[in-house]
Amino acid sequence: MSMCVKYIVTKAIADHIRANKLLFSLLTLALFVDLAWHHYVGFIRDDAFITFRYAKNITNGLGFVYNPGEHVYGTSSPGFALLMAVWLFLFPAQPVAGAIFFDIVASLLSLYLVWKLLEDLTDLQRSLILITLIFPSTLLSYSLEGMETPLVITCMLASFYFLSRDRSIAGGICAGLMLWVRMDSALWIAALAVICFFQWRRNLALFLLATVLTYLPWLVFAQVYFGSMIPLTAIAKRVAFFYAPQPLRERLNFFLSWPVPFTNIDPVWSKVIAMMIYIVACIGAWKHRWSAFVLVSVVFLIIQSIALTAMGMTIGQRYFITSLCILLVLFAIGVFFWVRSRRLGWVLLGLCLVGSSVYLSKDLHTSLTQKYVNEGSLIPMGMWIKNNTPEDSTIFLEPLGYVGYYAERKMVDEVAIVSPVVLPFKRAKANTYDIISAIKPDYVILHCDDAGRAPETFNSMYEITVRFDPMGFMDGKKVSQTQKGAQRLACYQIHKIHYTP
């Protein structure tokens, strides 16, 4: 019986792949690009390891905490933390492998959903649109920011996919799971509700009810366990961004350069490319305006742009990655909507591949940051602290992720992501050394040049214990222009308290 079932399932999968040969070829290409990117660049931002430490503590039976015994809601992605906890229970020594696995699976599911959501276009048009999403180094890089972004995008697309097919409960569950992964993704639900009100009004109430019921357990848990349903990360970032808020003009100028698919582009060219993407995306939206997916995308882009501008989040491209993914879909529709000739399609496909390969090769410099900063300094610092400090030591630092994960000590972070004790100082605009003098941690981690500018009050309390400088920053070692940024970022000093006034 089991052999019969296995044969039926295998045959069904094989038939599905044969019927969608082009789609699965593109997914295979996407898998290859993702694996190659992870292998040759492999840059994972510090933020991801904050979530990894929450996951590790859950697995070790310490609870949903960063510092054991402190119930602080310091991760913006509780759903991803729980997912990683399951992985670490099975593979305790491989957090990065688990995050990359979830990252790639989610990315492939996103491409599959885009293909299904644009079924009214030809296979050639959909293929070219998927190519537009496979190669942008910006999407590849920022998928590794906190490692949860691909999961957010997949849930976004899945919620619309089910809702548009009269499966409101499934759509609501996907939307609720999206909130588990990132609370700020609620703007997508708002966009869905706007379009749903006009097109699928009878499904709206059921969709929203399923969304609320899916997310409600976390809200109840957060209120009871942490005493707040709002993550401290959101509060800390808002305080940090409004410490020196950008003028409105600068925030608006940000929109002249953020929607570029490739990093490391000349600022002038980035503005030209951004304007081209905006114009072509508008054309794509107009050409495909009868599509509910396009309408939701346009509403989402407008709502998120207004919200992030109002909150002062226009300080980096990473906060706009979900917008970038949606914008590139509209851009690709605008470019390829009129493509009917297979020969022309192959020419355009070839140009996409060549152009993407050129820019991807330029982005390999990001691997320097991973090699020298993350693996050359942050991980060794964490291991040094674990092996050379008492278990009850308190460490004050800014680069919380890698160091905190490997050190397994109580961390007090300068940004106040997991440290409520720091927040009042940040609100009062206290500088780093005032905070240190008030808190008096056992150890302090500083950039080498920051330590060189430290006031006498700090130097009288703390003495340098060890320095990590894999690129010879303090020795004035000559490096290439590409390496200069990594050279400074890789230099850290650990200071130990020796006098308490």
Coordinates of C-alpha atoms in Angstrom, one line a residue:
M1 CA 0.0 0.0 0.0
S2 CA 2.8 2.4 1.0
M3 CA 4.6 1.6 -2.3
C4 CA 1.5 2.4 -4.2
V5 CA 1.0 5.7 -2.5
K6 CA 4.7 6.6 -3.0
Y7 CA 4.4 5.8 -6.7
I8 CA 1.2 7.9 -7.1
V9 CA 2.8 10.9 -5.3
T10 CA 6.1 10.6 -7.2
K11 CA 4.2 10.4 -10.5
A12 CA 2.1 13.4 -9.6
I13 CA 5.2 15.4 -8.8
A14 CA 6.9 14.3 -12.0
D15 CA 3.9 15.2 -14.1
H16 CA 3.7 18.6 -12.4
I17 CA 7.3 19.3 -13.2
R18 CA 6.9 18.2 -16.8
A19 CA 3.9 20.5 -17.2
N20 CA 5.8 23.4 -15.7
K21 CA 9.2 22.7 -17.2
L22 CA 10.1 26.3 -17.8
L23 CA 9.1 27.4 -14.2
F24 CA 11.1 24.6 -12.6
S25 CA 14.1 25.5 -14.8
L26 CA 13.9 29.0 -13.5
L27 CA 13.6 27.8 -9.9
T28 CA 16.7 25.7 -10.4
L29 CA 18.5 28.7 -11.8
A30 CA 17.4 30.7 -8.7
L31 CA 18.6 27.9 -6.4
F32 CA 22.0 28.0 -8.1
V33 CA 22.3 31.8 -7.9
D34 CA 21.3 31.7 -4.2
L35 CA 23.8 29.0 -3.3
A36 CA 26.6 30.7 -5.3
W37 CA 25.9 34.0 -3.6
H38 CA 26.0 32.4 -0.1
H39 CA 29.2 30.6 -1.0
Y40 CA 31.2 33.4 -2.6
V41 CA 29.8 36.4 -0.6
G42 CA 28.2 34.8 2.5
F43 CA 27.6 38.1 4.3
I44 CA 25.3 37.7 7.2
R45 CA 24.6 40.9 9.1
D46 CA 25.0 41.1 12.9
D47 CA 21.2 41.4 13.5
A48 CA 20.5 37.8 12.5
F49 CA 22.5 36.5 15.5
I50 CA 20.3 38.4 17.9
T51 CA 17.4 36.2 16.8
F52 CA 19.7 33.1 16.8
R53 CA 20.5 33.7 20.5
Y54 CA 16.8 33.9 21.4
A55 CA 16.3 30.6 19.5
K56 CA 19.3 29.0 21.3
N57 CA 18.0 30.0 24.7
I58 CA 14.5 28.6 23.8
T59 CA 16.2 25.3 22.8
N60 CA 18.2 25.2 26.0
G61 CA 15.1 25.6 28.1
L62 CA 15.9 29.2 29.3
G63 CA 12.8 30.7 27.8
F64 CA 12.1 33.3 25.2
V65 CA 14.9 35.6 26.4
Y66 CA 18.2 37.1 25.2
N67 CA 19.9 37.4 28.6
P68 CA 18.8 34.6 30.8
G69 CA 16.3 35.7 33.4
E70 CA 15.4 39.0 31.6
H71 CA 12.0 39.0 29.8
V72 CA 12.8 41.5 27.1
Y73 CA 11.0 41.6 23.8
G74 CA 14.2 42.3 21.9
T75 CA 13.6 40.5 18.5
S76 CA 11.5 41.9 15.7
S77 CA 10.9 38.4 14.4
P78 CA 9.5 36.0 17.0
G79 CA 8.2 33.7 14.4
F80 CA 11.7 33.3 12.9
A81 CA 13.1 32.8 16.4
L82 CA 10.7 29.9 17.0
L83 CA 11.5 28.4 13.6
M84 CA 15.2 28.6 14.3
A85 CA 14.6 27.1 17.7
V86 CA 13.2 24.0 16.0
W87 CA 16.2 23.9 13.7
L88 CA 18.7 24.3 16.6
F89 CA 17.0 21.5 18.5
L90 CA 17.8 19.2 15.6
F91 CA 21.1 20.8 14.6
P92 CA 22.5 22.8 17.6
A93 CA 25.8 23.7 16.0
Q94 CA 24.5 25.0 12.6
P95 CA 22.4 28.2 13.0
V96 CA 23.7 29.7 9.8
A97 CA 22.9 26.6 7.8
G98 CA 19.3 26.6 9.1
A99 CA 18.8 30.3 8.4
I100 CA 20.1 29.9 4.8
F101 CA 17.9 26.8 4.3
F102 CA 14.8 28.8 5.3
D103 CA 16.0 31.8 3.3
I104 CA 16.4 29.8 0.1
V105 CA 13.1 27.8 0.5
A106 CA 11.2 31.0 1.0
S107 CA 12.9 32.7 -1.9
L108 CA 12.0 29.9 -4.2
L109 CA 8.4 29.9 -2.9
S110 CA 8.2 33.6 -3.6
L111 CA 9.2 33.1 -7.2
Y112 CA 6.7 30.3 -7.6
L113 CA 3.9 32.5 -6.2
V114 CA 4.8 35.4 -8.5
W115 CA 4.6 33.0 -11.5
K116 CA 1.1 31.8 -10.3
L117 CA -0.1 35.4 -9.6
L118 CA 0.7 36.5 -13.2
E119 CA -1.0 33.6 -15.0
D120 CA -2.7 35.9 -17.4
L121 CA 0.7 36.8 -18.9
T122 CA 2.6 34.5 -21.3
D123 CA 5.2 32.0 -20.1
L124 CA 7.9 34.1 -21.8
Q125 CA 6.8 37.3 -20.1
R126 CA 6.6 35.5 -16.7
S127 CA 10.0 34.0 -17.3
L128 CA 11.6 37.4 -17.9
I129 CA 9.8 38.8 -14.8
L130 CA 11.2 36.0 -12.7
I131 CA 14.7 36.7 -14.1
T132 CA 14.3 40.3 -12.9
L133 CA 13.8 39.0 -9.3
I134 CA 16.5 36.3 -9.3
F135 CA 19.6 38.4 -10.0
P136 CA 19.4 41.7 -8.2
S137 CA 22.2 41.8 -5.7
T138 CA 20.2 44.2 -3.5
L139 CA 17.6 41.5 -2.9
L140 CA 20.3 38.8 -2.4
S141 CA 22.2 41.0 0.1
Y142 CA 19.3 42.2 2.2
S143 CA 17.7 38.8 2.4
L144 CA 20.6 38.2 4.8
E145 CA 19.9 41.3 7.0
G146 CA 18.0 39.5 9.7
M147 CA 17.5 36.4 7.5
E148 CA 13.7 36.7 7.9
T149 CA 12.9 39.0 4.9
P150 CA 12.3 36.2 2.4
L151 CA 9.8 34.6 4.8
V152 CA 8.0 38.0 5.0
I153 CA 7.8 38.3 1.2
T154 CA 6.6 34.7 0.8
C155 CA 3.8 35.3 3.4
M156 CA 2.8 38.5 1.7
L157 CA 2.4 36.8 -1.7
A158 CA 0.8 33.7 -0.2
S159 CA -1.8 35.8 1.6
F160 CA -2.9 37.5 -1.6
Y161 CA -2.7 34.2 -3.6
F162 CA -5.2 32.5 -1.3
L163 CA -7.4 35.5 -0.8
S164 CA -7.7 36.0 -4.6
R165 CA -8.8 32.4 -4.9
D166 CA -11.7 32.7 -2.4
R167 CA -9.7 30.9 0.3
S168 CA -10.0 33.7 2.9
I169 CA -9.0 31.6 5.9
A170 CA -5.8 30.3 4.3
G171 CA -5.0 33.9 3.2
G172 CA -5.7 35.2 6.7
I173 CA -3.5 32.5 8.3
C174 CA -0.6 33.5 5.9
A175 CA -1.1 37.1 6.8
G176 CA -1.1 36.2 10.5
L177 CA 2.1 34.2 10.1
M178 CA 3.6 37.2 8.3
L179 CA 3.0 39.3 11.4
W180 CA 4.7 36.6 13.5
V181 CA 7.7 37.1 11.3
R182 CA 7.6 40.9 11.1
M183 CA 5.0 43.1 12.9
D184 CA 5.7 46.0 10.5
S185 CA 4.4 43.9 7.6
A186 CA 0.9 44.9 8.7
L187 CA 1.0 47.6 6.0
W188 CA 0.6 44.8 3.4
I189 CA -2.6 43.7 5.2
A190 CA -3.8 47.3 5.1
A191 CA -3.3 47.3 1.3
L192 CA -5.0 44.0 1.0
A193 CA -8.0 45.3 3.0
V194 CA -8.3 48.3 0.8
I195 CA -8.5 46.3 -2.4
C196 CA -10.5 43.5 -0.8
F197 CA -13.2 46.0 0.2
F198 CA -13.9 46.8 -3.4
Q199 CA -13.2 43.4 -5.1
W200 CA -13.9 40.6 -2.5
R201 CA -15.9 42.4 0.2
R202 CA -17.6 39.2 1.2
N203 CA -14.2 37.7 2.0
L204 CA -12.8 40.6 3.9
A205 CA -14.3 39.9 7.3
L206 CA -13.3 36.2 7.3
F207 CA -9.8 37.1 6.1
L208 CA -9.3 39.7 8.8
L209 CA -10.7 37.3 11.5
A210 CA -8.3 34.5 10.4
T211 CA -5.4 37.0 10.5
V212 CA -6.3 38.2 14.0
L213 CA -6.8 34.7 15.4
T214 CA -3.5 33.6 13.9
Y215 CA -1.5 36.5 15.4
L216 CA -3.5 36.8 18.7
P217 CA -1.7 34.0 20.6
W218 CA 1.6 35.9 20.2
L219 CA 0.1 39.2 21.3
V220 CA -1.3 37.6 24.4
F221 CA 2.0 35.8 25.2
A222 CA 4.0 39.0 24.6
Q223 CA 1.8 41.0 26.9
V224 CA 2.0 38.4 29.7
Y225 CA 5.6 37.4 29.3
F226 CA 7.3 40.7 28.3
G227 CA 4.7 43.1 29.6
S228 CA 4.4 44.7 26.2
M229 CA 3.1 43.8 22.7
I230 CA 5.6 46.3 21.1
P231 CA 9.1 45.0 20.6
L232 CA 11.8 46.9 22.3
T233 CA 13.7 46.9 19.0
A234 CA 11.0 49.1 17.5
I235 CA 11.1 51.5 20.4
A236 CA 14.9 51.7 20.5
K237 CA 15.2 52.3 16.7
R238 CA 12.6 55.1 16.9
V239 CA 14.5 56.8 19.7
A240 CA 17.8 56.3 17.8
F241 CA 16.3 57.7 14.5
F242 CA 14.8 60.7 16.2
Y243 CA 18.0 61.5 18.1
A244 CA 19.0 63.5 15.0
P245 CA 16.0 63.3 12.7
Q246 CA 16.5 63.9 9.0
P247 CA 14.9 67.0 7.5
L248 CA 11.9 66.2 5.3
R249 CA 13.8 67.3 2.2
E250 CA 16.5 64.7 2.9
R251 CA 13.9 62.0 3.5
L252 CA 12.2 62.8 0.2
N253 CA 15.6 62.9 -1.6
F254 CA 16.1 59.3 -0.5
F255 CA 13.4 58.2 -2.9
L256 CA 15.6 59.4 -5.8
S257 CA 18.1 56.6 -5.2
W258 CA 16.7 53.7 -3.1
P259 CA 15.0 51.5 -5.7
V260 CA 18.2 50.2 -7.4
P261 CA 18.5 46.5 -7.9
F262 CA 22.3 46.4 -7.6
T263 CA 24.5 47.7 -4.8
N264 CA 27.8 49.5 -5.4
I265 CA 26.4 51.8 -8.1
D266 CA 27.7 55.4 -8.6
P267 CA 25.3 57.8 -6.9
V268 CA 24.5 59.7 -10.1
W269 CA 23.7 56.6 -12.0
S270 CA 21.6 55.3 -9.1
K271 CA 19.4 58.3 -9.5
V272 CA 19.1 57.8 -13.2
I273 CA 18.3 54.1 -12.7
A274 CA 15.8 54.9 -9.9
M275 CA 13.8 57.3 -12.1
M276 CA 13.8 54.8 -15.0
I277 CA 12.5 52.1 -12.6
Y278 CA 9.7 54.4 -11.3
I279 CA 8.6 55.4 -14.8
V280 CA 8.6 51.9 -16.2
A281 CA 6.9 50.5 -13.0
C282 CA 4.1 53.1 -13.5
I283 CA 3.8 51.9 -17.1
G284 CA 3.6 48.3 -15.9
A285 CA 1.0 49.1 -13.3
W286 CA -1.1 51.0 -15.9
K287 CA -0.8 48.2 -18.6
H288 CA -1.8 45.6 -16.0
R289 CA -4.2 47.8 -14.0
W290 CA -7.1 45.2 -14.2
S291 CA -5.0 42.9 -12.0
A292 CA -5.9 42.9 -8.3
F293 CA -2.3 41.9 -7.5
V294 CA -1.0 45.0 -9.3
L295 CA -3.6 47.2 -7.5
V296 CA -2.6 45.8 -4.1
S297 CA 1.1 46.3 -5.0
V298 CA 0.5 50.0 -5.9
V299 CA -1.5 50.7 -2.7
F300 CA 1.2 48.9 -0.6
L301 CA 4.0 50.9 -2.2
I302 CA 2.2 54.2 -1.5
I303 CA 1.2 53.3 2.1
Q304 CA 4.7 52.0 3.0
S305 CA 6.5 55.0 1.4
I306 CA 4.4 57.4 3.4
A307 CA 4.7 55.5 6.7
L308 CA 8.5 55.0 6.5
T309 CA 9.0 58.6 5.6
A310 CA 6.8 59.8 8.5
M311 CA 8.7 57.6 10.9
G312 CA 12.1 58.8 9.6
M313 CA 13.1 55.3 8.4
T314 CA 14.6 56.7 5.2
I315 CA 18.2 56.2 6.4
G316 CA 18.9 52.9 4.6
Q317 CA 17.6 50.8 1.8
R318 CA 17.1 47.7 4.0
Y319 CA 13.8 49.1 5.4
F320 CA 12.4 49.2 1.8
I321 CA 13.3 45.7 0.6
T322 CA 9.7 44.4 0.6
S323 CA 8.8 47.5 -1.4
L324 CA 11.8 46.9 -3.7
C325 CA 10.6 43.4 -4.5
I326 CA 7.1 44.6 -5.4
L327 CA 8.4 47.6 -7.4
L328 CA 10.7 45.3 -9.4
V329 CA 7.7 43.1 -10.3
L330 CA 5.9 46.2 -11.6
F331 CA 9.0 47.3 -13.4
A332 CA 9.4 43.9 -15.1
I333 CA 5.8 44.0 -16.1
G334 CA 6.3 47.4 -17.7
V335 CA 9.4 46.2 -19.6
F336 CA 8.2 42.8 -20.8
F337 CA 4.4 43.3 -21.1
W338 CA 4.7 43.9 -24.8
V339 CA 7.2 41.1 -25.5
R340 CA 5.6 38.6 -27.8
S341 CA 8.5 37.4 -29.9
R342 CA 10.4 34.5 -28.5
R343 CA 13.6 35.6 -30.3
L344 CA 13.4 39.1 -28.7
G345 CA 12.7 37.5 -25.4
W346 CA 15.9 35.5 -25.6
V347 CA 17.9 38.6 -26.5
L348 CA 16.5 40.5 -23.5
L349 CA 17.1 37.5 -21.3
G350 CA 20.7 37.4 -22.4
L351 CA 21.1 41.1 -21.7
C352 CA 19.6 40.6 -18.3
L353 CA 22.0 37.8 -17.5
V354 CA 25.1 39.6 -18.8
G355 CA 24.3 42.9 -17.0
S356 CA 23.4 41.0 -13.8
S357 CA 26.6 39.0 -13.8
V358 CA 28.7 42.2 -14.2
Y359 CA 27.1 43.8 -11.2
L360 CA 27.0 40.7 -9.1
S361 CA 30.8 40.3 -9.6
K362 CA 31.2 43.9 -8.2
D363 CA 29.3 43.0 -5.1
L364 CA 31.8 40.3 -4.1
H365 CA 33.6 42.9 -2.0
T366 CA 30.9 42.4 0.6
S367 CA 32.6 39.1 1.4
L368 CA 35.5 41.2 2.9
T369 CA 33.2 42.4 5.6
Q370 CA 32.1 38.9 6.4
K371 CA 35.7 37.6 6.4
Y372 CA 37.4 40.3 8.4
V373 CA 34.7 41.9 10.5
N374 CA 32.3 39.1 11.3
E375 CA 34.6 36.1 11.2
G376 CA 37.9 38.0 11.9
S377 CA 36.8 40.1 14.8
L378 CA 33.2 39.6 16.1
I379 CA 33.2 35.8 16.4
P380 CA 36.7 35.7 17.9
M381 CA 35.7 38.4 20.4
G382 CA 32.7 36.3 21.4
M383 CA 34.8 33.2 21.9
W384 CA 37.4 35.2 23.8
I385 CA 34.8 36.6 26.2
K386 CA 33.3 33.1 26.7
N387 CA 36.8 31.6 27.5
N388 CA 38.3 34.4 29.5
T389 CA 35.6 36.1 31.6
P390 CA 33.5 35.0 34.6
E391 CA 30.1 33.6 33.8
D392 CA 28.4 36.5 35.6
S393 CA 30.2 39.2 33.7
T394 CA 28.3 42.1 32.1
I395 CA 29.5 43.2 28.6
F396 CA 28.6 46.6 27.1
L397 CA 28.8 46.8 23.3
E398 CA 27.2 48.0 20.1
P399 CA 27.8 45.0 17.8
L400 CA 25.4 42.7 19.7
G401 CA 24.7 39.8 17.3
Y402 CA 27.8 37.7 16.7
V403 CA 29.5 38.6 20.0
G404 CA 26.5 37.9 22.1
Y405 CA 25.7 34.6 20.4
Y406 CA 29.2 33.2 21.0
A407 CA 30.0 34.9 24.3
E408 CA 27.0 33.5 26.2
R409 CA 27.3 36.4 28.8
K410 CA 24.9 39.1 29.9
M411 CA 25.0 41.8 27.2
V412 CA 24.1 45.4 27.6
D413 CA 23.8 46.9 24.1
E414 CA 24.3 50.5 23.3
V415 CA 21.3 50.8 21.0
A416 CA 19.0 49.4 23.7
I417 CA 17.6 46.6 21.5
V418 CA 17.7 44.1 24.4
S419 CA 18.6 46.5 27.2
P420 CA 15.8 48.6 28.7
V421 CA 18.2 50.1 31.2
V422 CA 19.9 52.0 28.3
L423 CA 16.7 53.5 26.9
P424 CA 16.3 56.4 29.3
F425 CA 19.9 57.5 28.5
K426 CA 19.2 57.3 24.8
R427 CA 16.1 59.4 25.3
A428 CA 18.2 62.0 27.3
K429 CA 20.7 62.0 24.4
A430 CA 23.5 60.8 26.6
N431 CA 26.7 59.8 24.9
T432 CA 28.3 56.3 25.0
Y433 CA 30.7 57.1 27.8
D434 CA 28.1 58.7 30.0
I435 CA 26.0 55.5 29.7
I436 CA 29.1 53.4 30.6
S437 CA 29.9 55.5 33.6
A438 CA 26.4 55.2 34.9
I439 CA 26.0 51.4 34.3
K440 CA 29.5 50.3 35.1
P441 CA 29.7 47.1 33.1
D442 CA 32.5 44.6 33.7
Y443 CA 33.7 44.8 30.1
V444 CA 33.3 47.3 27.3
I445 CA 33.8 46.7 23.5
L446 CA 34.6 49.7 21.4
H447 CA 35.9 50.4 17.9
C448 CA 39.6 51.1 18.1
D449 CA 39.3 54.7 16.9
D450 CA 36.4 55.3 19.3
A451 CA 38.6 54.1 22.2
G452 CA 41.3 56.5 21.1
R453 CA 38.8 59.4 21.5
A454 CA 37.5 58.2 24.9
P455 CA 37.5 60.8 27.7
E456 CA 39.8 60.6 30.8
T457 CA 36.9 59.4 33.0
F458 CA 36.6 56.3 30.9
N459 CA 40.3 55.6 30.7
S460 CA 40.6 56.0 34.5
M461 CA 37.9 53.3 35.0
Y462 CA 38.8 50.8 32.2
E463 CA 42.0 49.4 30.8
I464 CA 42.4 47.7 27.4
T465 CA 42.6 43.9 27.7
V466 CA 42.8 42.7 24.2
R467 CA 42.6 44.1 20.6
F468 CA 41.2 42.4 17.5
D469 CA 42.7 44.1 14.4
P470 CA 42.9 41.5 11.5
M471 CA 43.5 44.2 8.9
G472 CA 46.1 46.3 10.7
F473 CA 44.0 49.4 11.2
M474 CA 45.9 50.6 14.2
D475 CA 49.2 49.9 12.5
G476 CA 48.3 52.1 9.5
K477 CA 48.5 49.2 7.1
K478 CA 48.0 50.2 3.5
V479 CA 44.9 48.5 1.9
S480 CA 42.9 49.0 -1.2
Q481 CA 40.1 51.5 -1.5
T482 CA 37.6 48.6 -1.4
Q483 CA 39.1 47.3 1.8
K484 CA 39.3 50.5 3.8
G485 CA 35.7 50.3 5.1
A486 CA 36.2 46.8 6.4
Q487 CA 39.6 47.7 7.8
R488 CA 38.1 50.2 10.2
L489 CA 35.0 48.1 11.1
A490 CA 37.2 45.1 11.9
C491 CA 39.2 46.8 14.6
Y492 CA 37.8 46.4 18.1
Q493 CA 39.2 46.6 21.7
I494 CA 37.9 44.9 24.8
H495 CA 38.3 47.0 27.9
K496 CA 38.0 45.6 31.5
I497 CA 36.9 47.7 34.5
H498 CA 39.7 48.2 37.1
Y499 CA 38.4 51.1 39.1
T500 CA 35.0 52.0 40.3
P501 CA 34.6 55.6 41.5

